[in-house]
């Protein structure tokens, strides 16, 4: 009986450590991503140290909000994609508004231009990837019976 209690307690401790480690790693990844984004912005926009620290905070805040948005589940997949897209768009607009209060007018214009450039590059890469799919894979062959 004591042996069973020890095994149960040990299993609970192992599970607790696994969950704690996973959550800690996820937070670290989110924090690293927010810092990397701020590092890029510091270089592109010539941010001073105060601006840089505020941008890191804003990036962390919106990383949390984006994570919450992605975890929202809706039964209808198409509706879920539409709702998530609307929520992400609203978050991006809110983030841009906060960044506008931190950046100078010139920095903000550069930020928007770089953001648009990244968006266009992403769309072009997606188009290029679709174009590179062989015709045999692009269409589904009829099933022989």
XYZ file of N, CA and C in Angstrom:
435
model
N 0.819 -1.180 0.000
C 0.000 0.000 0.000
C 0.875 1.260 0.000
N 1.910 1.284 0.772
C 2.829 2.421 0.812
C 3.552 2.537 -0.517
N 3.912 1.388 -1.099
C 4.601 1.371 -2.374
C 3.734 2.014 -3.459
N 2.436 1.740 -3.471
C 1.510 2.323 -4.442
C 1.415 3.827 -4.260
N 1.375 4.281 -3.030
C 1.314 5.718 -2.755
C 2.579 6.416 -3.224
N 3.731 5.770 -3.038
C 5.005 6.344 -3.477
C 5.033 6.427 -5.002
N 4.581 5.357 -5.674
C 4.540 5.364 -7.139
C 3.618 6.465 -7.653
N 2.465 6.624 -7.037
C 1.507 7.647 -7.451
C 2.087 9.040 -7.256
N 2.711 9.254 -6.119
C 3.326 10.550 -5.835
C 4.453 10.843 -6.820
N 5.273 9.852 -7.100
C 6.387 10.021 -8.046
C 5.850 10.351 -9.435
N 4.802 9.665 -9.845
C 4.204 9.926 -11.155
C 3.652 11.347 -11.219
N 3.035 11.801 -10.145
C 2.487 13.160 -10.104
C 3.600 14.199 -10.198
N 4.705 13.950 -9.517
C 5.843 14.882 -9.554
C 6.420 14.939 -10.969
N 6.567 13.796 -11.616
C 7.096 13.751 -12.984
C 6.172 14.526 -13.931
N 4.869 14.329 -13.800
C 3.909 15.040 -14.650
C 3.990 16.544 -14.413
N 4.088 16.943 -13.166
C 4.184 18.361 -12.831
C 5.433 18.980 -13.439
N 6.559 18.286 -13.344
C 7.805 18.771 -13.940
C 7.695 18.878 -15.454
N 7.065 17.897 -16.080
C 6.912 17.920 -17.539
C 6.060 19.108 -17.983
N 4.962 19.341 -17.307
C 4.079 20.460 -17.650
C 4.789 21.792 -17.408
N 5.457 21.923 -16.291
C 6.172 23.158 -15.956
C 7.254 23.453 -16.985
N 7.998 22.437 -17.367
C 9.068 22.600 -18.347
C 8.499 23.016 -19.694
N 7.402 22.409 -20.111
C 6.779 22.738 -21.392
C 6.287 24.177 -21.406
N 5.597 24.593 -20.372
C 5.085 25.965 -20.290
C 6.234 26.956 -20.273
N 7.269 26.654 -19.530
C 8.434 27.527 -19.458
C 9.093 27.658 -20.829
N 9.222 26.565 -21.549
C 9.832 26.590 -22.881
C 8.976 27.410 -23.846
N 7.654 27.279 -23.776
C 6.769 28.041 -24.651
C 6.892 29.532 -24.365
N 6.951 29.905 -23.096
C 7.118 31.313 -22.739
C 8.446 31.852 -23.244
N 9.480 31.041 -23.140
C 10.802 31.455 -23.594
C 10.801 31.661 -25.116
N 10.150 30.766 -25.851
C 10.068 30.882 -27.309
C 9.315 32.160 -27.684
N 8.190 32.423 -26.995
C 7.406 33.628 -27.269
C 8.235 34.867 -26.988
N 8.932 34.866 -25.883
C 9.764 35.996 -25.498
C 10.907 36.195 -26.489
N 11.516 35.098 -26.923
C 12.599 35.183 -27.904
C 12.100 35.755 -29.226
N 10.912 35.340 -29.645
C 10.349 35.836 -30.898
C 10.068 37.333 -30.798
N 9.508 37.760 -29.692
C 9.218 39.184 -29.499
C 10.513 39.996 -29.506
N 11.553 39.458 -28.901
C 12.848 40.142 -28.864
C 13.469 40.189 -30.258
N 13.380 39.092 -31.012
C 13.926 39.076 -32.374
C 13.220 40.109 -33.250
N 11.890 40.188 -33.122
C 11.141 41.196 -33.881
C 11.614 42.594 -33.501
N 11.799 42.828 -32.225
C 12.263 44.140 -31.764
C 13.678 44.417 -32.255
N 14.525 43.383 -32.298
C 15.889 43.557 -32.807
C 15.873 43.999 -34.266
N 15.021 43.384 -35.065
C 14.899 43.763 -36.476
C 14.410 45.201 -36.577
N 13.409 45.538 -35.770
C 12.873 46.902 -35.795
C 13.930 47.907 -35.344
N 14.746 47.526 -34.369
C 15.795 48.440 -33.886
C 16.754 48.771 -35.018
N 17.109 47.768 -35.795
C 18.023 47.975 -36.915
C 17.354 48.784 -38.031
N 16.150 48.376 -38.427
C 15.465 49.022 -39.546
C 15.032 50.446 -39.230
N 14.634 50.696 -37.972
C 14.041 51.983 -37.611
C 14.950 52.846 -36.756
N 16.142 52.359 -36.450
C 17.083 53.091 -35.590
C 16.440 53.485 -34.257
N 15.891 52.485 -33.578
C 15.247 52.735 -32.291
C 16.280 53.063 -31.229
N 15.909 53.969 -30.316
C 16.768 54.194 -29.153
C 16.429 53.127 -28.105
N 17.172 53.086 -27.019
C 16.978 52.033 -26.013
C 15.590 52.063 -25.393
N 15.070 53.243 -25.109
C 13.733 53.367 -24.525
C 12.673 52.834 -25.491
N 12.766 53.227 -26.752
C 11.821 52.740 -27.753
C 11.928 51.224 -27.887
N 13.157 50.727 -27.913
C 13.384 49.291 -28.050
C 12.686 48.519 -26.923
N 12.868 48.961 -25.687
C 12.240 48.279 -24.547
C 10.722 48.313 -24.639
N 10.172 49.435 -25.072
C 8.711 49.534 -25.220
C 8.214 48.622 -26.339
N 8.978 48.530 -27.424
C 8.595 47.656 -28.541
C 8.624 46.190 -28.104
N 9.608 45.802 -27.313
C 9.663 44.428 -26.795
C 8.408 44.139 -25.965
N 8.027 45.083 -25.100
C 6.818 44.913 -24.279
C 5.577 44.769 -25.157
N 5.455 45.622 -26.158
C 4.298 45.563 -27.061
C 4.283 44.230 -27.801
N 5.424 43.798 -28.307
C 5.487 42.517 -29.014
C 5.090 41.357 -28.106
N 5.547 41.368 -26.860
C 5.166 40.315 -25.909
C 3.664 40.329 -25.648
N 3.113 41.509 -25.443
C 1.681 41.645 -25.177
C 0.855 41.071 -26.328
N 1.231 41.404 -27.539
C 0.440 40.957 -28.677
C 0.722 39.508 -29.054
N 1.863 38.977 -28.662
C 2.115 37.547 -28.847
C 1.145 36.755 -27.969
N 0.928 37.228 -26.730
C -0.033 36.575 -25.833
C -1.442 36.636 -26.413
N -1.828 37.809 -26.896
C -3.170 37.970 -27.455
C -3.358 37.107 -28.702
N -2.342 37.022 -29.538
C -2.426 36.199 -30.748
C -2.564 34.724 -30.380
N -1.851 34.305 -29.350
C -1.939 32.912 -28.898
C -3.358 32.597 -28.436
N -3.956 33.516 -27.677
C -5.331 33.326 -27.215
C -6.280 33.225 -28.402
N -6.072 34.060 -29.407
C -6.928 34.062 -30.589
C -6.833 32.728 -31.316
N -5.634 32.192 -31.448
C -5.442 30.928 -32.162
C -6.040 29.756 -31.408
N -6.162 29.868 -30.079
C -6.691 28.768 -29.288
C -8.212 28.733 -29.258
N -8.852 29.797 -29.728
C -10.305 29.829 -29.761
C -10.786 28.782 -30.751
N -11.703 27.943 -30.312
C -12.186 26.890 -31.211
C -13.634 27.156 -31.601
N -13.900 26.995 -32.881
C -15.244 27.131 -33.432
C -15.485 25.861 -34.233
N -16.693 25.301 -34.142
C -16.987 24.022 -34.775
C -16.798 24.071 -36.293
N -17.320 25.092 -36.945
C -17.232 25.218 -38.395
C -15.835 25.723 -38.775
N -15.078 24.920 -39.515
C -13.694 25.268 -39.843
C -13.590 26.535 -40.689
N -14.474 26.680 -41.684
C -14.431 27.864 -42.533
C -14.743 29.109 -41.699
N -15.766 29.009 -40.873
C -16.131 30.126 -39.996
C -15.000 30.434 -39.025
N -14.334 29.389 -38.541
C -13.225 29.576 -37.603
C -12.085 30.351 -38.260
N -11.752 29.997 -39.507
C -10.681 30.708 -40.216
C -11.040 32.174 -40.416
N -12.284 32.433 -40.779
C -12.737 33.806 -41.009
C -12.682 34.599 -39.711
N -13.177 34.015 -38.619
C -13.172 34.696 -37.328
C -11.755 34.962 -36.827
N -10.877 33.952 -36.988
C -9.490 34.141 -36.562
C -8.814 35.226 -37.393
N -9.087 35.243 -38.697
C -8.483 36.262 -39.566
C -8.940 37.651 -39.137
N -10.223 37.795 -38.817
C -10.736 39.090 -38.352
C -10.078 39.482 -37.030
N -9.950 38.520 -36.133
C -9.348 38.798 -34.825
C -7.876 39.184 -34.965
N -7.157 38.480 -35.829
C -5.737 38.797 -36.042
C -5.597 40.175 -36.677
N -6.466 40.489 -37.617
C -6.421 41.819 -38.252
C -6.649 42.909 -37.202
N -7.632 42.700 -36.333
C -7.907 43.678 -35.272
C -6.711 43.811 -34.324
N -6.084 42.679 -33.984
C -4.902 42.713 -33.123
C -3.754 43.476 -33.785
N -3.556 43.234 -35.072
C -2.484 43.936 -35.784
C -2.737 45.438 -35.819
N -3.990 45.825 -36.009
C -4.320 47.254 -36.012
C -4.084 47.869 -34.632
N -4.453 47.122 -33.588
C -4.233 47.596 -32.219
C -2.736 47.708 -31.918
N -1.971 46.706 -32.367
C -0.520 46.726 -32.160
C 0.096 47.914 -32.903
N -0.327 48.143 -34.137
C 0.191 49.272 -34.910
C -0.109 50.600 -34.213
N -1.305 50.719 -33.638
C -1.674 51.949 -32.935
C -0.759 52.168 -31.721
N -0.450 51.085 -31.000
C 0.454 51.219 -29.851
C 1.865 51.572 -30.302
N 2.315 50.940 -31.377
C 3.647 51.239 -31.888
C 3.744 52.694 -32.356
N 2.647 53.202 -32.895
C 2.636 54.582 -33.377
C 2.913 55.568 -32.236
N 2.495 55.209 -31.024
C 2.735 56.095 -29.874
C 4.198 56.059 -29.428
N 4.926 54.993 -29.799
C 6.318 54.831 -29.390
C 7.277 55.374 -30.449
N 6.911 55.203 -31.709
C 7.795 55.572 -32.806
C 7.588 57.024 -33.232
N 8.625 57.583 -33.845
C 8.475 58.912 -34.442
C 7.656 58.752 -35.717
N 7.215 59.846 -36.272
C 6.400 59.793 -37.490
C 7.168 59.118 -38.634
N 8.432 59.463 -38.771
C 9.263 58.884 -39.834
C 9.494 57.388 -39.600
N 9.763 57.016 -38.359
C 9.955 55.599 -38.027
C 8.677 54.807 -38.310
N 7.545 55.392 -37.976
C 6.273 54.696 -38.184
C 6.012 54.490 -39.679
N 6.315 55.497 -40.492
C 6.140 55.355 -41.947
C 7.043 54.234 -42.472
N 8.276 54.207 -41.999
C 9.203 53.157 -42.413
C 8.702 51.791 -41.956
N 8.196 51.731 -40.721
C 7.644 50.479 -40.187
C 6.521 49.959 -41.084
N 5.584 50.835 -41.455
C 4.464 50.424 -42.317
C 4.959 49.974 -43.687
N 5.941 50.675 -44.239
C 6.487 50.308 -45.546
C 7.148 48.928 -45.485
N 7.929 48.681 -44.438
C 8.591 47.381 -44.279
C 7.563 46.269 -44.068
N 6.527 46.576 -43.334
C 5.456 45.603 -43.085
C 4.778 45.223 -44.403
N 4.495 46.201 -45.224
C 3.870 45.963 -46.534
C 4.818 45.162 -47.426
N 6.089 45.487 -47.378
C 7.095 44.767 -48.170
C 7.140 43.292 -47.761
N 7.114 43.033 -46.453
C 7.116 41.641 -45.973
C 5.864 40.899 -46.426
N 4.735 41.576 -46.368
C 3.466 40.974 -46.788
C 3.539 40.599 -48.266
N 4.043 41.513 -49.097
C 4.155 41.239 -50.534
C 5.129 40.099 -50.807
N 6.246 40.061 -50.078
C 7.215 38.969 -50.245
C 6.603 37.628 -49.874
N 5.833 37.595 -48.800
C 5.173 36.361 -48.381
C 4.187 35.893 -49.443
N 3.397 36.813 -49.973
C 2.440 36.455 -51.017
C 3.156 35.934 -52.254
N 4.274 36.558 -52.602
C 5.029 36.110 -53.778
C 5.602 34.713 -53.552
N 6.132 34.457 -52.347
C 6.660 33.120 -52.055
C 5.556 32.077 -52.122
N 4.382 32.402 -51.617
C 3.258 31.459 -51.686
C 2.889 31.172 -53.131
N 2.847 32.216 -53.950
C 2.527 32.060 -55.362
C 3.589 31.200 -56.038
N 4.857 31.492 -55.764
C 5.959 30.726 -56.360
C 5.893 29.260 -55.950
N 5.573 28.994 -54.687
C 5.469 27.613 -54.214
C 4.333 26.873 -54.902
N 3.205 27.543 -55.090
C 2.085 26.903 -55.789
C 2.433 26.631 -57.240
N 3.150 27.560 -57.862
C 3.527 27.406 -59.266
C 4.541 26.287 -59.453
N 5.315 25.974 -58.422
C 6.349 24.948 -58.548
C 5.827 23.537 -58.322
N 4.560 23.390 -57.952
C 3.979 22.058 -57.749
C 3.778 21.427 -59.122
N 4.302 20.217 -59.349
C 4.125 19.565 -60.644
C 2.645 19.366 -60.957
N 2.317 19.448 -62.233
C 0.918 19.316 -62.662
C 0.323 17.993 -62.202
N 1.143 16.957 -62.133
C 0.632 15.654 -61.710
C 0.172 15.670 -60.254
N 0.765 16.548 -59.429
C 0.364 16.650 -58.031
C -0.694 17.713 -57.812
N -0.801 18.662 -58.740
C -1.725 19.772 -58.569
C -3.171 19.342 -58.736
N -3.386 18.318 -59.549
C -4.745 17.832 -59.723
C -4.827 16.404 -59.211
N -5.974 16.014 -58.778
C -6.175 14.681 -58.247
C -6.630 13.783 -59.374
N -5.935 12.695 -59.554
C -6.287 11.739 -60.601
C -7.534 10.969 -60.185
N -8.388 10.645 -61.160
C -9.594 9.865 -60.813
C -9.213 8.488 -60.292
N -10.012 7.985 -59.406
C -9.776 6.685 -58.801
C -10.285 5.616 -59.749
N -9.430 4.608 -60.041
C -9.821 3.503 -60.907
C -10.621 2.493 -60.111
N -11.649 1.982 -60.747
C -12.482 0.990 -60.049
C -12.467 -0.324 -60.749
